[in-house]
Amino acid sequence: MTSTETLAGSTGSAADRTGSAADRRRWFALAIVMTAAFMDLVDVTIVNIAIPSIKQDAGASFSQIQWITAGYALAFAAGLITGGRLGDIHGRRRMFLIGIGGFTLASALCGFAANPEMLVASRVLQGGMAAMMVPQVLSIVHATFPAHERGKVFGLFGAIVGLGAVSGPLLGALLTEWNLFGLEWRPIFLINLPVGIAALILGSRFISESKAPKALKLDLVGVALVTLGLLMLLYPLTRGRELGWPLWGHLSMAGSLVVFGALVAYERRKSARDGSPLVELSLFKVKSFAAGIAVQTVFGISLGIFFLVWTLYMQVGLGWRPLRAGLTGVPFSIAVSVAAGMSVQKLVPRFGRKVLQAGALLMAAGVLIYLAESERYGLGIASWQMALPLVVMGAGMGLIVAPLTDAVLSGVPREHAGSASGLINTVQQMGNALGLGLVSVVFYGEIGDRLTRAQVGPAFVNAFQHALGWVAAVLGVIFLLMFALPKRPAQHLEGGGDGEDEQHLVEEEPVLVH
């Protein structure tokens, strides 16, 4: 054994002893941040099911109903990059605790809202606090777990994503139909209170603090440009259909490209001047990150289209109660969770990028099976007849969600983990918003303006089938984009790096404060 190997071995032994002592602590921390991520995922979808109850009980107008859902999404997307950078600067645990505390408070304000205006304002606050909380989840994982364990952790994260995707509508349906204590829709928000308080107490005890090793400053001009650009893009997409796609909406979306261009130019100068840009442009020089961001954006578009039209298809087209619609999605959720766990632990180490591409093809196959089933059975389709396509789709999604996150972050320096995490979440939200905007074209565009009661069901079924064709096409584009991903994430490569790579890794270790 060479002296270098001896030194590496002794260093590894010391690291093993340290890791063993902190093992229980970091797994507790993982459970806490995953719970917070689950809360956010559920909260995004739980409101949709309760919209009729909110409209009837609170007397909300159609425009206010739009803002109860859109206000959260806009505040969330606009604040994600800033939230990630604040974690890098001030500490990820600190920002996580501030975020979850604020999220819990905003949930209470939503639950006790005296009127629709207060509910809209509380939802905007809730989205802003989620933007402080969510980017810290991936960056805490990235900074706390070594590379060889992150695959397993991201597998768990993928399972949580799958569970949250369907649990929201199901939980919302149950809480609304139960009408606990005569509170109508309010328990969908109040359920966050005990979970948030527990996460706040346990998080302050078990999560270790980490931050960027270099002293960074918050780029306020960058914050303003990112927020302005995202609002100019997402606001017209959110309100466009309701307002009849006015000219100012198209001009605003086009203008957002100018704002993003100005952001890139400013951030490049900012990076050269003091090394503290809001958006770390050097991340896009990492091939795995740049390619993964592109895939994540387009993947978000497909999900944005599918989940909305699927809900409308079941509840409006087929006339199903919310609870039946929620239960129908359970096979999908289970399939996502199982496939996500298998993909990063067993499949990706062996097959690499091919697993993600197989997931895209499998998901597309599930969409086409669903299309065939819908055409065959029409309005008479049953929940069990949807199980096969949903399981195939869920398995495909599970093969994508967990390894994709791993692939995007695999080459990212730990000092930029928060910024990278914020960008990942932001582009996914942007993709979802673009998908929701396209629903007006691929779904509502197929439905007439004036329908009789007898025409509603067939019209919605036909529009659903048309939208599924678009989703399958987008998944085909994702399959092609995945060729730009590295064949294997960095931590799954066999063999060791050279001395230069080892030194690079040492320099990128996060600052941990216990």
XYZ file of C-alpha atoms in Angstrom, residues 65 73 91 154 178 183 185 189 228 306 314 318 340 365 418 436 439 485:
18
model
C -60.826 31.242 -6.713
C -47.858 29.070 -7.320
C -27.508 28.764 6.879
C -32.978 10.555 -3.628
C -66.062 14.590 6.341
C -65.524 23.557 9.326
C -62.935 23.219 3.691
C -55.123 23.994 5.813
C -40.077 40.372 -12.379
C -51.719 15.748 -17.471
C -62.853 12.517 -13.919
C -67.278 11.555 -15.941
C -38.455 5.513 -7.599
C -46.750 3.908 -23.261
C -28.757 25.920 -2.378
C -51.088 24.686 -17.378
C -54.108 23.243 -21.269
C -27.459 13.643 -19.781
